[in-house]
Amino acid sequence: MAKFLFVYRGGHESPEPPSPEQMQQIMQTWMDWIQGGTEAGWMVDGGTGLKAEGQVVQPDLVVTDGPFAEAKELVGGFSIVQADDLAAATKLAKTSPMIAGGGSVEVREFMNYDIP
Amino acid sequence: MTAAEPVELVEHFFRHESAKLVSVLTRAFGIARLELVEESVQEAMMAALRSWRQRGVPHNPAGWIHRVARNRALDALRREKVHQLALSLSGQTEEATEALIDDWLLEERLPDSLLRMMFVCCHPALEQRSQIALTLNILCGFSVSEVARGLLISVEAGKKRIQRAKKTLADAQVRVDLPTAGELKSRLAVVQTVLYVMFNEGYSTSRGHEPLRDDVCEEAARLCHLLCEHETFSTPSTRALLALMLFHGARLEARVDSEGAVILLEDQDRARWDRRLIRVGERWLARAGSERLTRFHLEAAIALLHCHSPSVEETPWGQIVDLYDRLLVLSDSPLYTLNRAIARGEAGHPREALVAIESIRGDREMRDYYLLDCAAGRLHELLGDRSLALAAYSRARSEAGAPHARALLDKKLARLR
């Protein structure tokens, strides 16, 4: 089993923000997905969401407000999952509520620590 | 990870938190700040969604959202230059304002702000359709497009109506107050009417079936219940109105089949009626005693007679006719005339009932009203005249706008042919 990082970007940038009732549905879908994955064993850590505002430290130690990405490119959160290989992890990512919400999921395999 | 015992959100949690927060914060900052308040509440809920979706709901989700929304609103106000001026005018320090908001957000203090907001949404400066739209938007947490869907208007029309209503209230500098003793009676009557029409709007699947419309009914009953819990607003007529909503609500489930088609009273499976709701309604009606019976009392009494009848044949139609007679004294509505005629027909006088129905056919409210011809069809059936019944049901079918109404009539027609 290999471990993977799911990086969530964007989502829910429709011109009209979701209504309270829609928010509740989105929330429920996420919680069901995370809980389902945890029970099935492939969701190692549901992870967390990230605030939009932050700062970036440049090589010259200059600190800028950032990351100033487009909303759809902004990293909004991450989770850690385990799967047999990249293809299997990608298959799991496709079931993420992020996709249904118009966002994207980047799937990245953890580097081997043991000698491969 | 705190996956041990995930906290479940109560049904419509976001909707109702939105209503509470908008009411309390508008009460604190004034109707002119409604837009700022709504944005702050929206942002707080988005923050909750992003923060909770992966880690689960915190143990006090309401408290979480309240604090974030309050802080966002105060931040937004701080950015307004007029804020300082407003503060100096009200004589409140920021800390005092904050403490006041927290106090108003306490569970037991919340109804006060919600009721104030209810009277604001039903302000006499607004026309009735706007009062209903605004009530759904602010006090029920419906988005503009949900209001539009619930009221069967276009999103564009709904948006315009709600924006105009908010502007009217701001221009009139309406205060988020309860009515004074002198205006109490008339203001309460407006609120009752809004809730009554709102409920009927959701209840009349005659123009399209949609689960959201059940929510409209549920919300109307919830707000009416809020009035009934208050010592001043819990008048006999308010209680009768709540009883009426509960009796109708008890039949909601049985009114549609698995495909969403309407089932008329005579064809409903009465075992599916919600006995618990009927009992709760009866308790409210028992406490609605008054020398002056309102239309809510009389309509509730009719609904209760239906609730207690095991079948169409065993319904006390004579009593129902009497109650419609008393309603017609209160208001000469063609809808009462139609329903009285239906009851009269079932009571064994279909011929006389048909005459009554023809007498209101020209009425503006009855024009293209498919239930009128539907009732005529039923009366012809009672008279044993198959061909006239077929003709009436076909007319009803051509008037019916929504697919489920046409489906209902297709079934009737198929049965007769």
JSON list of C-alpha atoms in Angstrom, two decimals, chain B residues 263-364:
[
{"chain": "B", "resi": 263, "resn": "ILE", "atom": "CA", "xyz": [-54.12, 12.14, -5.09]},
{"chain": "B", "resi": 264, "resn": "LEU", "atom": "CA", "xyz": [-57.43, 13.84, -4.35]},
{"chain": "B", "resi": 265, "resn": "LEU", "atom": "CA", "xyz": [-59.07, 13.55, -0.96]},
{"chain": "B", "resi": 266, "resn": "GLU", "atom": "CA", "xyz": [-61.53, 10.88, -2.10]},
{"chain": "B", "resi": 267, "resn": "ASP", "atom": "CA", "xyz": [-58.73, 8.59, -3.30]},
{"chain": "B", "resi": 268, "resn": "GLN", "atom": "CA", "xyz": [-56.25, 9.10, -0.46]},
{"chain": "B", "resi": 269, "resn": "ASP", "atom": "CA", "xyz": [-55.10, 6.24, 1.73]},
{"chain": "B", "resi": 270, "resn": "ARG", "atom": "CA", "xyz": [-56.26, 7.62, 5.06]},
{"chain": "B", "resi": 271, "resn": "ALA", "atom": "CA", "xyz": [-53.98, 5.25, 6.95]},
{"chain": "B", "resi": 272, "resn": "ARG", "atom": "CA", "xyz": [-51.12, 7.42, 5.71]},
{"chain": "B", "resi": 273, "resn": "TRP", "atom": "CA", "xyz": [-52.40, 10.52, 7.48]},
{"chain": "B", "resi": 274, "resn": "ASP", "atom": "CA", "xyz": [-50.14, 11.56, 10.34]},
{"chain": "B", "resi": 275, "resn": "ARG", "atom": "CA", "xyz": [-52.16, 10.87, 13.51]},
{"chain": "B", "resi": 276, "resn": "ARG", "atom": "CA", "xyz": [-49.56, 12.49, 15.72]},
{"chain": "B", "resi": 277, "resn": "LEU", "atom": "CA", "xyz": [-49.83, 15.82, 13.90]},
{"chain": "B", "resi": 278, "resn": "ILE", "atom": "CA", "xyz": [-53.61, 15.63, 14.10]},
{"chain": "B", "resi": 279, "resn": "ARG", "atom": "CA", "xyz": [-53.42, 15.16, 17.88]},
{"chain": "B", "resi": 280, "resn": "VAL", "atom": "CA", "xyz": [-51.04, 18.10, 18.27]},
{"chain": "B", "resi": 281, "resn": "GLY", "atom": "CA", "xyz": [-53.40, 20.20, 16.14]},
{"chain": "B", "resi": 282, "resn": "GLU", "atom": "CA", "xyz": [-56.34, 19.18, 18.28]},
{"chain": "B", "resi": 283, "resn": "ARG", "atom": "CA", "xyz": [-54.55, 20.35, 21.40]},
{"chain": "B", "resi": 284, "resn": "TRP", "atom": "CA", "xyz": [-53.98, 23.77, 19.83]},
{"chain": "B", "resi": 285, "resn": "LEU", "atom": "CA", "xyz": [-57.56, 23.99, 18.62]},
{"chain": "B", "resi": 286, "resn": "ALA", "atom": "CA", "xyz": [-58.80, 23.12, 22.12]},
{"chain": "B", "resi": 287, "resn": "ARG", "atom": "CA", "xyz": [-56.87, 26.14, 23.36]},
{"chain": "B", "resi": 288, "resn": "ALA", "atom": "CA", "xyz": [-58.21, 28.43, 20.63]},
{"chain": "B", "resi": 289, "resn": "GLY", "atom": "CA", "xyz": [-61.60, 29.05, 22.24]},
{"chain": "B", "resi": 290, "resn": "SER", "atom": "CA", "xyz": [-63.05, 32.46, 21.50]},
{"chain": "B", "resi": 291, "resn": "GLU", "atom": "CA", "xyz": [-66.41, 34.20, 21.22]},
{"chain": "B", "resi": 292, "resn": "ARG", "atom": "CA", "xyz": [-65.45, 35.45, 17.79]},
{"chain": "B", "resi": 293, "resn": "LEU", "atom": "CA", "xyz": [-64.65, 32.58, 15.49]},
{"chain": "B", "resi": 294, "resn": "THR", "atom": "CA", "xyz": [-62.29, 33.51, 12.66]},
{"chain": "B", "resi": 295, "resn": "ARG", "atom": "CA", "xyz": [-61.91, 31.81, 9.30]},
{"chain": "B", "resi": 296, "resn": "PHE", "atom": "CA", "xyz": [-58.96, 29.96, 10.79]},
{"chain": "B", "resi": 297, "resn": "HIS", "atom": "CA", "xyz": [-61.25, 28.42, 13.43]},
{"chain": "B", "resi": 298, "resn": "LEU", "atom": "CA", "xyz": [-63.85, 27.42, 10.85]},
{"chain": "B", "resi": 299, "resn": "GLU", "atom": "CA", "xyz": [-61.35, 26.08, 8.32]},
{"chain": "B", "resi": 300, "resn": "ALA", "atom": "CA", "xyz": [-59.57, 24.15, 11.08]},
{"chain": "B", "resi": 301, "resn": "ALA", "atom": "CA", "xyz": [-62.90, 22.66, 12.14]},
{"chain": "B", "resi": 302, "resn": "ILE", "atom": "CA", "xyz": [-63.57, 21.51, 8.56]},
{"chain": "B", "resi": 303, "resn": "ALA", "atom": "CA", "xyz": [-60.08, 20.06, 8.21]},
{"chain": "B", "resi": 304, "resn": "LEU", "atom": "CA", "xyz": [-60.51, 18.22, 11.51]},
{"chain": "B", "resi": 305, "resn": "LEU", "atom": "CA", "xyz": [-63.81, 16.69, 10.38]},
{"chain": "B", "resi": 306, "resn": "HIS", "atom": "CA", "xyz": [-61.99, 15.31, 7.34]},
{"chain": "B", "resi": 307, "resn": "CYS", "atom": "CA", "xyz": [-59.15, 14.05, 9.53]},
{"chain": "B", "resi": 308, "resn": "HIS", "atom": "CA", "xyz": [-61.61, 12.11, 11.68]},
{"chain": "B", "resi": 309, "resn": "SER", "atom": "CA", "xyz": [-63.60, 10.61, 8.82]},
{"chain": "B", "resi": 310, "resn": "PRO", "atom": "CA", "xyz": [-62.67, 7.05, 7.90]},
{"chain": "B", "resi": 311, "resn": "SER", "atom": "CA", "xyz": [-63.89, 7.52, 4.31]},
{"chain": "B", "resi": 312, "resn": "VAL", "atom": "CA", "xyz": [-65.59, 9.95, 1.93]},
{"chain": "B", "resi": 313, "resn": "GLU", "atom": "CA", "xyz": [-68.96, 8.26, 2.54]},
{"chain": "B", "resi": 314, "resn": "GLU", "atom": "CA", "xyz": [-68.63, 8.50, 6.30]},
{"chain": "B", "resi": 315, "resn": "THR", "atom": "CA", "xyz": [-67.70, 12.20, 6.26]},
{"chain": "B", "resi": 316, "resn": "PRO", "atom": "CA", "xyz": [-70.22, 14.46, 8.02]},
{"chain": "B", "resi": 317, "resn": "TRP", "atom": "CA", "xyz": [-70.86, 16.51, 4.88]},
{"chain": "B", "resi": 318, "resn": "GLY", "atom": "CA", "xyz": [-73.87, 18.29, 6.40]},
{"chain": "B", "resi": 319, "resn": "GLN", "atom": "CA", "xyz": [-71.70, 19.75, 9.18]},
{"chain": "B", "resi": 320, "resn": "ILE", "atom": "CA", "xyz": [-69.11, 20.76, 6.63]},
{"chain": "B", "resi": 321, "resn": "VAL", "atom": "CA", "xyz": [-71.74, 22.58, 4.56]},
{"chain": "B", "resi": 322, "resn": "ASP", "atom": "CA", "xyz": [-72.81, 24.45, 7.71]},
{"chain": "B", "resi": 323, "resn": "LEU", "atom": "CA", "xyz": [-69.23, 25.50, 8.41]},
{"chain": "B", "resi": 324, "resn": "TYR", "atom": "CA", "xyz": [-68.81, 26.76, 4.83]},
{"chain": "B", "resi": 325, "resn": "ASP", "atom": "CA", "xyz": [-72.03, 28.74, 5.28]},
{"chain": "B", "resi": 326, "resn": "ARG", "atom": "CA", "xyz": [-70.46, 30.45, 8.27]},
{"chain": "B", "resi": 327, "resn": "LEU", "atom": "CA", "xyz": [-67.27, 31.08, 6.29]},
{"chain": "B", "resi": 328, "resn": "LEU", "atom": "CA", "xyz": [-69.26, 32.65, 3.48]},
{"chain": "B", "resi": 329, "resn": "VAL", "atom": "CA", "xyz": [-70.72, 35.07, 6.02]},
{"chain": "B", "resi": 330, "resn": "LEU", "atom": "CA", "xyz": [-67.16, 36.13, 6.91]},
{"chain": "B", "resi": 331, "resn": "SER", "atom": "CA", "xyz": [-65.97, 36.35, 3.32]},
{"chain": "B", "resi": 332, "resn": "ASP", "atom": "CA", "xyz": [-67.79, 35.90, 0.04]},
{"chain": "B", "resi": 333, "resn": "SER", "atom": "CA", "xyz": [-64.97, 33.94, -1.58]},
{"chain": "B", "resi": 334, "resn": "PRO", "atom": "CA", "xyz": [-65.67, 31.81, -4.68]},
{"chain": "B", "resi": 335, "resn": "LEU", "atom": "CA", "xyz": [-63.29, 29.23, -3.22]},
{"chain": "B", "resi": 336, "resn": "TYR", "atom": "CA", "xyz": [-65.63, 28.79, -0.25]},
{"chain": "B", "resi": 337, "resn": "THR", "atom": "CA", "xyz": [-68.59, 28.58, -2.64]},
{"chain": "B", "resi": 338, "resn": "LEU", "atom": "CA", "xyz": [-66.79, 25.89, -4.65]},
{"chain": "B", "resi": 339, "resn": "ASN", "atom": "CA", "xyz": [-65.90, 23.87, -1.56]},
{"chain": "B", "resi": 340, "resn": "ARG", "atom": "CA", "xyz": [-69.39, 24.26, -0.13]},
{"chain": "B", "resi": 341, "resn": "ALA", "atom": "CA", "xyz": [-70.79, 22.97, -3.43]},
{"chain": "B", "resi": 342, "resn": "ILE", "atom": "CA", "xyz": [-68.49, 19.93, -3.31]},
{"chain": "B", "resi": 343, "resn": "ALA", "atom": "CA", "xyz": [-69.63, 19.17, 0.25]},
{"chain": "B", "resi": 344, "resn": "ARG", "atom": "CA", "xyz": [-73.28, 19.72, -0.72]},
{"chain": "B", "resi": 345, "resn": "GLY", "atom": "CA", "xyz": [-72.84, 17.30, -3.61]},
{"chain": "B", "resi": 346, "resn": "GLU", "atom": "CA", "xyz": [-71.34, 14.64, -1.39]},
{"chain": "B", "resi": 347, "resn": "ALA", "atom": "CA", "xyz": [-74.16, 15.27, 1.10]},
{"chain": "B", "resi": 348, "resn": "GLY", "atom": "CA", "xyz": [-76.60, 14.03, -1.54]},
{"chain": "B", "resi": 349, "resn": "HIS", "atom": "CA", "xyz": [-77.42, 17.20, -3.48]},
{"chain": "B", "resi": 350, "resn": "PRO", "atom": "CA", "xyz": [-75.18, 17.06, -6.55]},
{"chain": "B", "resi": 351, "resn": "ARG", "atom": "CA", "xyz": [-77.70, 18.80, -8.82]},
{"chain": "B", "resi": 352, "resn": "GLU", "atom": "CA", "xyz": [-77.92, 21.85, -6.58]},
{"chain": "B", "resi": 353, "resn": "ALA", "atom": "CA", "xyz": [-74.13, 21.78, -6.22]},
{"chain": "B", "resi": 354, "resn": "LEU", "atom": "CA", "xyz": [-73.68, 21.93, -9.99]},
{"chain": "B", "resi": 355, "resn": "VAL", "atom": "CA", "xyz": [-75.85, 25.06, -10.15]},
{"chain": "B", "resi": 356, "resn": "ALA", "atom": "CA", "xyz": [-73.65, 26.67, -7.47]},
{"chain": "B", "resi": 357, "resn": "ILE", "atom": "CA", "xyz": [-70.52, 25.77, -9.40]},
{"chain": "B", "resi": 358, "resn": "GLU", "atom": "CA", "xyz": [-71.87, 27.25, -12.63]},
{"chain": "B", "resi": 359, "resn": "SER", "atom": "CA", "xyz": [-72.70, 30.47, -10.73]},
{"chain": "B", "resi": 360, "resn": "ILE", "atom": "CA", "xyz": [-69.05, 31.13, -9.94]},
{"chain": "B", "resi": 361, "resn": "ARG", "atom": "CA", "xyz": [-67.60, 29.98, -13.25]},
{"chain": "B", "resi": 362, "resn": "GLY", "atom": "CA", "xyz": [-67.32, 33.57, -14.47]},
{"chain": "B", "resi": 363, "resn": "ASP", "atom": "CA", "xyz": [-65.48, 34.71, -11.38]},
{"chain": "B", "resi": 364, "resn": "ARG", "atom": "CA", "xyz": [-62.00, 36.07, -12.02]}
]
